[in-house]
Each structure stands twice: as structure tokens, then as C-alpha cells.
Coordinates of C-alpha atoms in Angstrom, one line a residue:
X616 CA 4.5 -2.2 -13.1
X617 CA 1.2 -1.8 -15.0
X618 CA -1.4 -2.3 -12.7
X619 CA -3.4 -4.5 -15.4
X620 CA -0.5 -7.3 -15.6
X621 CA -1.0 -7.8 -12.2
X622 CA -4.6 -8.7 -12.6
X623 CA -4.2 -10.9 -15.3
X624 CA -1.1 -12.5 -13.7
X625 CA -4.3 -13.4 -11.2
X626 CA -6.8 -14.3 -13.5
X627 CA -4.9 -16.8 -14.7
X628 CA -3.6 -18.5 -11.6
X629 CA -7.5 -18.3 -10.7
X630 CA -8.5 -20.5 -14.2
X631 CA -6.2 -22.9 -13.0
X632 CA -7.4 -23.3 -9.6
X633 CA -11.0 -23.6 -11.3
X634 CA -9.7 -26.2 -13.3
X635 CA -8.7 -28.7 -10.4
X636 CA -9.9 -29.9 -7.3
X637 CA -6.2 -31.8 -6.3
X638 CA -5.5 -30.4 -3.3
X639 CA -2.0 -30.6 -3.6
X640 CA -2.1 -28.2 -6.9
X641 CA -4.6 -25.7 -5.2
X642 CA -1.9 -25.8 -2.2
X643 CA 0.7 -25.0 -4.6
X644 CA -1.3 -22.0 -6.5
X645 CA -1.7 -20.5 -2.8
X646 CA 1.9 -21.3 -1.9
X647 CA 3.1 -19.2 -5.6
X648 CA 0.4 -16.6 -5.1
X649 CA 1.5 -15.7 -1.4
X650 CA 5.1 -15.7 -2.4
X651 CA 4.6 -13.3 -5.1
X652 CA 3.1 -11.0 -2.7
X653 CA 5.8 -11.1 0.1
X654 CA 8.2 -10.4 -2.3
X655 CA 6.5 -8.0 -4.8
X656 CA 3.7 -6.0 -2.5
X657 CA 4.5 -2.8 -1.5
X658 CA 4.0 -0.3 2.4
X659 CA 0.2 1.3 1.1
X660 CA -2.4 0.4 2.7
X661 CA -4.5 -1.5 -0.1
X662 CA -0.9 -3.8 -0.1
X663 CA -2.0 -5.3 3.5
X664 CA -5.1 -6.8 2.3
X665 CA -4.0 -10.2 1.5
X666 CA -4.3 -11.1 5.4
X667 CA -8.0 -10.3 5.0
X668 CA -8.2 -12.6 1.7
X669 CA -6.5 -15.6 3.5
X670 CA -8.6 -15.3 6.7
X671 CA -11.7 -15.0 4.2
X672 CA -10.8 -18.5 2.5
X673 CA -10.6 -20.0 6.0
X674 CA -13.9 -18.8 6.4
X675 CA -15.4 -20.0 3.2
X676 CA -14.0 -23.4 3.7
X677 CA -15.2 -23.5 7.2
X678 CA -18.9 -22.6 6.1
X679 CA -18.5 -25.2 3.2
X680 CA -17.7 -28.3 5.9
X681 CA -20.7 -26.9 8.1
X682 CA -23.3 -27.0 5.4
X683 CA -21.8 -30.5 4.7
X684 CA -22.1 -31.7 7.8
X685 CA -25.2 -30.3 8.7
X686 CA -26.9 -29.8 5.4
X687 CA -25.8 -33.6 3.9
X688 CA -23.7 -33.7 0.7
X689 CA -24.5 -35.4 -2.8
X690 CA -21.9 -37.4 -2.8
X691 CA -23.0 -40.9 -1.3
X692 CA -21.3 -42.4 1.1
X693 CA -20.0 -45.7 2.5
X694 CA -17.7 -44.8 5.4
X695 CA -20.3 -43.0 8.0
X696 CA -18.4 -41.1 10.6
X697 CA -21.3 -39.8 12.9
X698 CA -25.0 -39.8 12.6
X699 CA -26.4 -36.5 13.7
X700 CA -30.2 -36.3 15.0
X701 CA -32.6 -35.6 11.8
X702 CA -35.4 -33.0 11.6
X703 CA -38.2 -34.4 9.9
X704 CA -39.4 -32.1 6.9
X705 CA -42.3 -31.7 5.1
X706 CA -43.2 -33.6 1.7
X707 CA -42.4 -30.5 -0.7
X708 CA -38.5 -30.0 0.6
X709 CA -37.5 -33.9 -0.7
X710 CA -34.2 -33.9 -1.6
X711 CA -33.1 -31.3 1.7
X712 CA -32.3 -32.8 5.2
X713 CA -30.9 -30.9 8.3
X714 CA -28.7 -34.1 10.1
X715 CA -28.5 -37.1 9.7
X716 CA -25.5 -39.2 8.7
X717 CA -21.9 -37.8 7.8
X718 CA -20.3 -39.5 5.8
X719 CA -16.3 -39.6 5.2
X720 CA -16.6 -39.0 1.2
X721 CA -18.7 -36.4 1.7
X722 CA -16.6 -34.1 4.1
X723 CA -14.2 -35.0 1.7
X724 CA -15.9 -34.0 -1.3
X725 CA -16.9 -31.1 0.8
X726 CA -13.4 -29.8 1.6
X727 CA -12.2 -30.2 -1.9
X728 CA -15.0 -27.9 -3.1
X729 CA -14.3 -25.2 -0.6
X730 CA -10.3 -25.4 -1.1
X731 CA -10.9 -25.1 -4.6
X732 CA -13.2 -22.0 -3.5
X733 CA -10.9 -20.6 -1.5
X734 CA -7.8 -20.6 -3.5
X735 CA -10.1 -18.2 -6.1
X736 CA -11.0 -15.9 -3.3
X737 CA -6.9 -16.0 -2.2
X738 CA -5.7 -15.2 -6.5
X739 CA -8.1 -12.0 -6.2
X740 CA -6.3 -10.9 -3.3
X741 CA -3.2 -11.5 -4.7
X742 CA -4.2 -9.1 -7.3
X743 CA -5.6 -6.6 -5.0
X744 CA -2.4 -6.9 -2.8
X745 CA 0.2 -6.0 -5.1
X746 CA -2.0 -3.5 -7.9
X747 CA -2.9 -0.1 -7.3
X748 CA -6.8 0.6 -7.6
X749 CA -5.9 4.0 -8.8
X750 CA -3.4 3.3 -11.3
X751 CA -5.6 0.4 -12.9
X752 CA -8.8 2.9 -12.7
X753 CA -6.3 5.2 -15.3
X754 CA -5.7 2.1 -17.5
X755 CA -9.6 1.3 -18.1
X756 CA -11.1 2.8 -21.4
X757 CA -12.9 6.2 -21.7
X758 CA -16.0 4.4 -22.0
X759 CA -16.1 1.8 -19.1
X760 CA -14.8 5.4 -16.2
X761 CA -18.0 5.1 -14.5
X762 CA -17.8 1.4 -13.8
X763 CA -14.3 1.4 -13.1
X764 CA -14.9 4.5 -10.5
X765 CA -17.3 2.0 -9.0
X766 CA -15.6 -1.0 -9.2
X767 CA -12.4 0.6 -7.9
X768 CA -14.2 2.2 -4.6
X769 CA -15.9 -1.3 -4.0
X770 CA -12.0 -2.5 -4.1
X771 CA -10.7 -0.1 -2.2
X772 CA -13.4 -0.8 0.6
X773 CA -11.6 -3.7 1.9
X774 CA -8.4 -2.1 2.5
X775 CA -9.5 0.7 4.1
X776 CA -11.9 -1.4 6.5
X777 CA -8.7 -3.6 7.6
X778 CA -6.4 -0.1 8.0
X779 CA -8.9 1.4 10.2
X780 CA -9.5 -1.9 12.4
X781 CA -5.7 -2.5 13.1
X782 CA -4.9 1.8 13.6
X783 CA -8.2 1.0 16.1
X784 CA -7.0 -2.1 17.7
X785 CA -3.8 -0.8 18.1
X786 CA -5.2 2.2 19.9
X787 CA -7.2 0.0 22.4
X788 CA -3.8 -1.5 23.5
X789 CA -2.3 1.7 23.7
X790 CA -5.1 2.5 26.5
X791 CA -4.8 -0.9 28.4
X792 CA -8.0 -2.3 26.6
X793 CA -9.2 -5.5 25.0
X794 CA -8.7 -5.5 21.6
X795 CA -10.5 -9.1 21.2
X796 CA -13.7 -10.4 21.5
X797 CA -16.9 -9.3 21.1
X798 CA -17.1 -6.1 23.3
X799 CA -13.8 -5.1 21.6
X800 CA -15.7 -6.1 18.2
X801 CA -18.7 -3.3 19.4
X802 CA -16.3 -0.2 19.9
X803 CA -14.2 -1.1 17.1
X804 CA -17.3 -1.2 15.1
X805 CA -18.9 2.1 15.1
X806 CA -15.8 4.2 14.7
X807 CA -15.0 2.0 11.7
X808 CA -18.3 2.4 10.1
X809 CA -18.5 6.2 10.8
X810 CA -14.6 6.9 9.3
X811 CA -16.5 4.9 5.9
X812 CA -19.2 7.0 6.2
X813 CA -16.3 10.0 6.2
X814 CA -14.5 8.7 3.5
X815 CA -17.7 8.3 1.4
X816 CA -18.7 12.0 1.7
X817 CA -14.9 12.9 0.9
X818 CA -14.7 11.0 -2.0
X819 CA -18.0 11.9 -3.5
X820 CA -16.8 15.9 -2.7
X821 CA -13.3 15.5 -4.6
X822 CA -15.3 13.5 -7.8
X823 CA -17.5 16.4 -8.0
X824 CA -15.2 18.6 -7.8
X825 CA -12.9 17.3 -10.4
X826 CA -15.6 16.7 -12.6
X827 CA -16.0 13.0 -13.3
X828 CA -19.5 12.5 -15.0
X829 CA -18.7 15.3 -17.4
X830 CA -19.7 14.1 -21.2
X831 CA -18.7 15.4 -24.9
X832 CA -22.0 15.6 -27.4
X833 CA -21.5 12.7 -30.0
X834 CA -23.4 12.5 -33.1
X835 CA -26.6 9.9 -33.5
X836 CA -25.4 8.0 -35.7
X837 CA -21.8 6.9 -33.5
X838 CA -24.1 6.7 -30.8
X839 CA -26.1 3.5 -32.2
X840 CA -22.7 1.9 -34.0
X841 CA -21.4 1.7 -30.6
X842 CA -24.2 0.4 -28.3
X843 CA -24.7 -2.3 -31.4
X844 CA -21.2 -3.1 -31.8
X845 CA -21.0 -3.6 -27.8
X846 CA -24.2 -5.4 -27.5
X847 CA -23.4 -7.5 -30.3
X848 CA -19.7 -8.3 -29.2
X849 CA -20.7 -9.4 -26.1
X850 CA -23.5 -11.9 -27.3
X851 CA -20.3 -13.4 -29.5
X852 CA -18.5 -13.6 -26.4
X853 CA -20.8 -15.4 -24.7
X854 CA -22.1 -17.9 -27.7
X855 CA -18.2 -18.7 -28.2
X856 CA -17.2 -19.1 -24.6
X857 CA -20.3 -21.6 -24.6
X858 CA -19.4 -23.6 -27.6
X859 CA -16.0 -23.5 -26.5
X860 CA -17.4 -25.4 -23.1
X861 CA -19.8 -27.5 -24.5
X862 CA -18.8 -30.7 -25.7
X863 CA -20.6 -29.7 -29.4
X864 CA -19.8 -26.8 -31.2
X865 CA -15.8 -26.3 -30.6
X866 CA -15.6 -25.6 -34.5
X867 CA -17.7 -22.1 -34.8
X868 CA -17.0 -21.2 -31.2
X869 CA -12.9 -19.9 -31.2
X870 CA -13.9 -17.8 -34.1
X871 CA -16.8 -16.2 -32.4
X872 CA -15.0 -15.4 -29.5
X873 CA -12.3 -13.3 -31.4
X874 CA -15.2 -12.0 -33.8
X875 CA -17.3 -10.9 -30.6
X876 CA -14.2 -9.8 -28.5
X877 CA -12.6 -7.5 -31.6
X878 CA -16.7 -5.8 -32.0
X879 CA -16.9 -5.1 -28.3
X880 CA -13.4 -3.7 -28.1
X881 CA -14.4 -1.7 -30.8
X882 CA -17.7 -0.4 -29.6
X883 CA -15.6 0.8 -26.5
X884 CA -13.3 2.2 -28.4
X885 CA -16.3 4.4 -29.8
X886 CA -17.6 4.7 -26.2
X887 CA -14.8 6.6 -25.3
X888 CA -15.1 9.4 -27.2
X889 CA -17.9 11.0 -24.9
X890 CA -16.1 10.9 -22.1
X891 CA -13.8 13.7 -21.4
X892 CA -10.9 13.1 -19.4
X893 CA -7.2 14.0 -19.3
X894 CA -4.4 11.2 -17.9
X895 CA -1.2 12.2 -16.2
X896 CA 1.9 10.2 -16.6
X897 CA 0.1 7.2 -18.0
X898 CA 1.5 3.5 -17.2
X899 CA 3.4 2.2 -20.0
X900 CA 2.5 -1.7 -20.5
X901 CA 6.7 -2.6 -21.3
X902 CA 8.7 -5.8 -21.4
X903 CA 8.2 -6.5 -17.8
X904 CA 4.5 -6.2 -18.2
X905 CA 4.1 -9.0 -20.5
X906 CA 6.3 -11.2 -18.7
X907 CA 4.3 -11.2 -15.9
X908 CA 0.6 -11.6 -17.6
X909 CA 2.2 -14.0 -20.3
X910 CA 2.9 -16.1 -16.8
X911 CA -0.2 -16.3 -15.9
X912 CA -1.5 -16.7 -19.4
X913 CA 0.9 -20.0 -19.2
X914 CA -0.5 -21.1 -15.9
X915 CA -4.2 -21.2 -17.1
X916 CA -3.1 -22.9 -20.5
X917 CA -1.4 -25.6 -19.1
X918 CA -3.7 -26.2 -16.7
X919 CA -6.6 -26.2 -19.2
X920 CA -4.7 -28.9 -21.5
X921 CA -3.9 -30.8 -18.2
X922 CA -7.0 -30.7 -17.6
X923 CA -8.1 -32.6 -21.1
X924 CA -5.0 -34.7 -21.3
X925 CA -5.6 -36.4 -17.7
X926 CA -8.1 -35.6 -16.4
X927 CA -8.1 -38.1 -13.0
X928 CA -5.0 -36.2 -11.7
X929 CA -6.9 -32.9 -11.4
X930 CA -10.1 -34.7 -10.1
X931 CA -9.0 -36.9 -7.6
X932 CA -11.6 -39.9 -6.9
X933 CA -13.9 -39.6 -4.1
X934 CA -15.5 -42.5 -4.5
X935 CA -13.9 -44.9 -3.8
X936 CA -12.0 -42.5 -1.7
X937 CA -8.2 -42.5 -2.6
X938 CA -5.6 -40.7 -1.7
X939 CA -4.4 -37.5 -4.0
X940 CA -1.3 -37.7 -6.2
X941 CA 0.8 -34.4 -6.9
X942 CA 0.9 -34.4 -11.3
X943 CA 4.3 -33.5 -12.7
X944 CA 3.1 -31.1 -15.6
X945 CA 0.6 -29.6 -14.0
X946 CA 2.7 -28.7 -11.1
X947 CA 5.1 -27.4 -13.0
X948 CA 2.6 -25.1 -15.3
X949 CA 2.2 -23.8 -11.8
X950 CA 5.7 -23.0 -10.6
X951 CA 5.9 -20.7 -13.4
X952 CA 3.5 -18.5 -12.0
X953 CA 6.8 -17.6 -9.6
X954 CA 8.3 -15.9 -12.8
X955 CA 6.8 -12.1 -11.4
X956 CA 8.9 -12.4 -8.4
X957 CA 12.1 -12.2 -11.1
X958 CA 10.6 -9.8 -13.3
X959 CA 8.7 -7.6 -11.8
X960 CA 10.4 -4.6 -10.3
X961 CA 11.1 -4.7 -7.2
X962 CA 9.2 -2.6 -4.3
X963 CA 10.4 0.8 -3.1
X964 CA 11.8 0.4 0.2
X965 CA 12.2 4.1 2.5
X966 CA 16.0 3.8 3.4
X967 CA 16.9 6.3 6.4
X968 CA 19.3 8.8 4.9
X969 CA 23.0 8.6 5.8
X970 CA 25.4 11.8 6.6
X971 CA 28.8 11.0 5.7
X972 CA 31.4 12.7 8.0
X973 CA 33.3 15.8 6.8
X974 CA 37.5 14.6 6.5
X975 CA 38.8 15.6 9.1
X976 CA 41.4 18.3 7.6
X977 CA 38.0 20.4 6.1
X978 CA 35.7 21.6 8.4
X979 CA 32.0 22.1 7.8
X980 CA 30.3 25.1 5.8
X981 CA 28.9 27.7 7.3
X982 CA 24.9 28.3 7.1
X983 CA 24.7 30.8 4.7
X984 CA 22.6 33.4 7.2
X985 CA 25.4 33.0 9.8
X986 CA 27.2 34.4 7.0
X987 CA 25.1 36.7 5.7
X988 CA 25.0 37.6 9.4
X989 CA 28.7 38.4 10.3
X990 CA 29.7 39.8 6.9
X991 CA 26.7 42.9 8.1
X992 CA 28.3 43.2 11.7
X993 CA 31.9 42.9 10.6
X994 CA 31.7 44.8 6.8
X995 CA 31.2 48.9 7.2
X996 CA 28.5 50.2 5.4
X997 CA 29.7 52.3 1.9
X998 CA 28.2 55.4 3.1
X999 CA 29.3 55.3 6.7
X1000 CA 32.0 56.7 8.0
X1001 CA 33.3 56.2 11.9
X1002 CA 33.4 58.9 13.9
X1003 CA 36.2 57.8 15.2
X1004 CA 38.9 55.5 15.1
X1005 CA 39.3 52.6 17.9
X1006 CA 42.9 52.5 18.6
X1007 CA 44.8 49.7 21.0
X1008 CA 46.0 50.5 23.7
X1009 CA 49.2 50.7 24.3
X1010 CA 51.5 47.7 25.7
X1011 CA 52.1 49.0 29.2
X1012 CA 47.9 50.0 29.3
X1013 CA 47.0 46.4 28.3
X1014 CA 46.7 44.5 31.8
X1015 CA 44.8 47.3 33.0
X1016 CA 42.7 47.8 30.3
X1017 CA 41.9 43.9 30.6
X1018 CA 41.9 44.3 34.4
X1019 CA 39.2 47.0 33.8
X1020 CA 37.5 45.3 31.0
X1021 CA 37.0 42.1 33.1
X1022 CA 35.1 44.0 35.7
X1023 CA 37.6 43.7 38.4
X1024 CA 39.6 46.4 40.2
X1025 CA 41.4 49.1 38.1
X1026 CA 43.2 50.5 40.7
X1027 CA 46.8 50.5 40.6
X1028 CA 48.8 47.1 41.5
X1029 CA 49.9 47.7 45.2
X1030 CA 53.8 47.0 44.2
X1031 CA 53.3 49.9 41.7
X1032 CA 54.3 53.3 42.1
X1033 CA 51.9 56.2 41.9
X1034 CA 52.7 57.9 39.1
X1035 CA 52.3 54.4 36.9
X1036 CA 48.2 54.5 37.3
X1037 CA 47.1 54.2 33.7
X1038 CA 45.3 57.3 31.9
X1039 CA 41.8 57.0 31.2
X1040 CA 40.4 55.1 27.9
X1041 CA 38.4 57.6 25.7
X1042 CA 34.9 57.1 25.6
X1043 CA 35.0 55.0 22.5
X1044 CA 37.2 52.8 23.7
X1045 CA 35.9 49.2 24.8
X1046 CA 37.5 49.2 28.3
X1047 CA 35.7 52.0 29.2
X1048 CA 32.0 50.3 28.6
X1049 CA 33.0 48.0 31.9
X1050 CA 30.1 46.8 33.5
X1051 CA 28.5 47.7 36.6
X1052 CA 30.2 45.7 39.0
X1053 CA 33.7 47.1 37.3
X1054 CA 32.9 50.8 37.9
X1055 CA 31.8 49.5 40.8
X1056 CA 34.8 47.9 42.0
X1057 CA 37.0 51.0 40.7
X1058 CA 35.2 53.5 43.2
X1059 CA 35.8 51.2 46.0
X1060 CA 39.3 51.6 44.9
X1061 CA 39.8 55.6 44.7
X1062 CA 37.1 55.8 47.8
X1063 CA 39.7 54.3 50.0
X1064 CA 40.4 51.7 52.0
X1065 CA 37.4 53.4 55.0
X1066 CA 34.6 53.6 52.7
X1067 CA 35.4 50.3 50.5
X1068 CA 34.9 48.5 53.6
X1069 CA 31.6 50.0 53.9

């Protein structure tokens, strides 16, 4: 999957959650976004940073309620909960107050605002969860590298950070240590900062190395037509996102967008040309890539007309306080931010490998150097000849050959007579290599029965 579909798959679930402060519908955008990733992410590292995300909306939201509480909110209110002691301030800081009352509308208020908050922080994890920095750093244009590199190692920051705390934590345990709290916090720390630090060196080594920075010499004259088609584009961008937001001025500004948007994409397209790089096995944006961003694309749209079509069920009253109600269209413009868990491909998951068992009338191959090995000891050599030839023995020598070969007593048997003791084997012969406790055996034997006993 092309890592840019993911992002804008993101970006759109993120318009929407702009768009609203229902906190039934920012609910909902979590709930899609955080199924998309337990279905779609993947084992790499930079995968398990939607944890990180989620705890970093809790966090937002909880700083949002303490500034309301402590810091007062705009929204005036008639249900007073508590009244906190107020510090008196000076005559120039009118309009600030530290205490005071707390009022139920405006924790309200107050909560809205940081869901709303957090949900954006939780649709750019999403995206950093299941794309790969790398992949979308190949997919940016020749003349946006540098930023990208940038942008791409300031992503890649929090993924590492959270690897390196849980390998750490983990370790801790390991060793019978705390891995909470804040002495645990203090030698987690400093190894996680120095293995940064580490990582940083490493990675500026390999750029320069591989030779990012490295420019091509382009002619004047492209030079200015593509800072003043960039520059220019992006003032049309702005101008027509403005009239496109302002209540005057919707006429001129959707044709200044695309007017500003097609001159910056062309300036880039010129900025490209002096950077020199090569791409291997570049991401193909197919069928399933479109699905995916067009999903998101829908999301934001729907959300945007929801938004102008009725607007009181996306900005639910505060005042008078009332109870939020979950909008039908709306709600289901979100579900079909689900659509990436059908169409994207599914993640690679390592399978152990199985061994099948042979059928039980073959039997297994032999290695080939157990092969090679027995056809040198058992295949003469061309042009070698024995010296001589190993001939059996014959059929009345065999038990004493094995007799002798076993290392036992050669001797003749006692019920045999003494003309029936077998000749001796030549010296070729294997029965006469017998070991040391056969010879030694046989000269107990013709020693007699005296010196045997010795």
C-alpha cells in the first residue's frame, strides 16, 4: 500500500473531526481510526506508536480541563460547581484570573475542545501507525528531499523513543527492578536519550555517505520560473483557502485554489530537476490506493456539507447546556472511513514453517556430503590398483575369524580336536587387525593354562 494513501486516508478523518465538536462523532472517528489500525498495522517498530498517540490525547485533554478549571473559561456560566480561592491580579492582566468559580458549561465547553483536540492528535497517529516513514520519504518530489528527510526523522523520533522505553522497561523486570515511577523514569531516561544521541550520529554517517545533499547545476533562467511559480502558487493557495472560509468571496476563491495549487505543483516539478537521486522499486499508487484516500476524501466531504446543512448537530449547545444527539449522515460519512480495513491489503504475518512427514514407504535423502563422503571411501580410485585382493574366509574359518575379530579368545573350542585350530589370516585380512585385548586374549591361550592365570 502506498504510503501516501495512508496519510490522506488521515487527513481526512482529521477535517472531519475539525469540523465538529459532538462528542459522539469525535468518539466514532477514534473508534474507525483505531480499528483500522488493529487490523491494517503491521510488527515494525514505527507500527506501535499508536499507544503513544492515544496516551498523548489523554494528556492533552487533561491539560485542557486544568486550564479550565484553574484558568476560568469564556463560556459563562450558570450552573457553578465549586468556587476555587482567587489570586488578585494586577490592572494590566484584565480579562486573566487564576480561581475562582467553575462553572458546569464551562468544563463542558472545556472537554468538548480538548476531545475535539485530541481526536486530531489520535488521526496523525493513525497515519504514522500504519505508513512507513521510509517508503513515504521515496514518494515526496525531487525538490521537497530535504524537508522530507527532516520531516521523516522528526516522525521517526517517536517510534524509536517508545521502542527503546519498553526494550528498557522490559529489561528492568528482567533484573527484578521497578519499572514505574519516577526513579524508574531517571534510569530509563539517560540510556534513552544517549541510544538518540547514537542513532543521530548513525544516521547523519549513512546520509553522508550515500550522498543526500548532492545537487545538478540548473540554468538561471529555470531557477527563477520555479522559485516564482512556487511562491506564487502558494499565495493562490492561501488567498483561495481564505475566500473559501470567509463568508465573502466563495466565487473567485475555488478557482484560485486550483490555479495556485496546479503553479506550485508545477514549480516543484521544476525543483526537482536539481536534485539528483535514483529510487528503487518505487510504490505504485493502484486501485487499492485510491480506495483508501478516496475514503477519507468522502469522510471530510460529508462532514464539511454536514457541517453547512445542520450545523446544531455538529455543535452541540452549551448554553443552555443540553445533552448531545448522535446525527444520522454524519455518522454514517464516518463509518465509511472503515472501507481501508476491506481494501487495503492485509499485513504480513511471519508463519512458523511446517515440515511435512516423508510417506512412510520412501525414506529421507541423504545430505549430499554424506554422499559425496561414502562414494570416496567405498569407489576405488582410477589409477589405483590393490595390492591385493581381500578374500573371505572360508565357511569352516568364519566363527573363528569373528571369534578373533571380536577381540575374544581364538584359541581352539575345547570340544575340538587339535588338528581343527584355524590357519592364520594374512596380514591383509581384517581378522588379523584384532585389537589389543584380542591378541591379548590369544597369548593367554597358547601361553597355557600356568601363565594365563598369571
Amino acid at each position: 500500500m502506498h504510503a501516501g494513501a495512508w496519510w490522506l486516508w488521515a487527513l481526512g478523518l482529521a477535517t472531519a473531526a475539525s469540523r465538529t465538536t459532538n462528542p459522539l462523532l469525535l468518539g466514532l472517528l477514534i473508534a474507525v481510526a483505531g480499528y483500522v489500525v488493529a487490523v491494517r498495522r503491521t510488527d515494525a517498530p514505527w507500527a506501535r506508536s499508536y499507544t503513544a498517540f492515544l496516551k498523548l490525547g489523554l494528556v492533552v485533554l487533561a491539560i485542557r480541563l486544568f486550564f479550565a478549571v484553574f484558568f476560568g473559561s469564556p463560556i459563562p456560566g450558570t450552573r457553578v460547581l465549586f468556587t476555587l480561592p482567587e489570586v488578585p491580579l494586577p490592572h494590566w492582566a484584565q480579562g486573566v484570573r487564576i480561581g475562582g468559580r467553575v462553572s458546569a458549561e464551562g468544563l463542558v465547553f472545556a472537554l468538548y475542545d480538548g476531545l475535539r483536540l485530541a481526536t486530531l492528535l489520535i488521526c496523525v497517529g493513525a497515519a504514522n501507525a500504519l505508513a512507513s516513514p521510509a517508503r513515504l520519504l521515496k514518494s515526496l518530489p525531487g525538490a521537497l528531499y530535504e524537508a522530507g528527510v527532516a520531516v521523516v526523522v522528526a516522525m521517526t523520533f517517536a517510534p524509536h523513543l517508545v521502542a527503546d522505553v519498553q526494550r528498557l522497561r522490559s529489561a528492568r523486570r528482567l533484573r527484578g527492578r521497578p519499572d514505574r515511577g519516577v526513579k524508574a523514569l531517571l534510569h530509563v531516561g539517560l540510556p534513552v536519550l544517549e541510544g538518540a544521541l547514537e542513532r543521530s550520529v548513525a544516521l547523519a554517517a549513512a546520509m553522508d555517505a550515500r550522498g543526500y545533499g548532492r545537487t545538478a547545476q540548473v540554468p538561471p533562467a529555470v531557477a527563477r520560473t520555479t522559485t516564482a511559480l512556487t511562491l506564487g502558487g502558494l499565495l493562490g493557495v492561501c488567498c483561495g483557502t481564505y475566500g473559501l472560509l470567509a463568508a465573502e468571496g466563495a466565487g473567485y476563491g475555488l478557482p484560485l485554489l486550483l490555479t495556485g495549487l496546479a503553479a506550485a505543483l508545477g514549480g516543484l516539478w521544476l525543483g526537482g530537476r536539481r536534485s539528483v537521486r535514483s529510487r528503487y522499486r518505487p510504490d505504485r499508487w493502484g486501485i487499492r490506493a485510491w480506495l483508501v484516500a478516496g475514503s477519507g476524501a468522502a469522510v471530510a466531504a460529508l462532514m464539511i456539507w454536514a457541517a453547512t446543512a445542520a450545523p446544531q448537530a455538529l455543535q452541540p449547545s452549551v448554553v443552555p447546556l443540553t445533552a448531545p444527539t448522535l446525527p444520522l449522515w454524519p455518522a454514517a460519512g464516518v463509518l465509511l472511513g472503515l472501507l481501508p480495513s476491506l481494501a487495503a491489503p492485509a499485513p504480513l504475518s511471519p508463519s512458523a514453517p511446517t515440515r511435512e512427514p516423508p510417506p512412510p514407504n520412501e525414506l529421507p535423502a541423504a545430505p549430499a556430503r554424506a554422499v559425496r563422503n561414502q562414494r570416496r571411501t567405498t569407489e576405488p580410485h582410477p589409477d589405483r590398483q590393490p595390492a591385493t585382493s581381500h578374500e573371505p574366509p572360508p565357511a569352516d574359518e568364519a566363527p573363528a575369524a569373528s571369534a578373533r575379530g571380536r577381540g575374544g579368545r581364538c584359541g581352539p573350542r575345547s570340544d575340538a580336536p587339535p588338528d581343527s585350530r584355524p590357519a592364520d589370516a594374512p596380514d591383509n585380512h581384517p581378522t588379523a587387525h584384532t585389537s589389543p585385548g584380542g591378541e591379548r586374549g590369544s597369548a593367554r591361550a597358547e601361553a597355557g593354562p600356568e601363565e594365563a592365570t598369571q
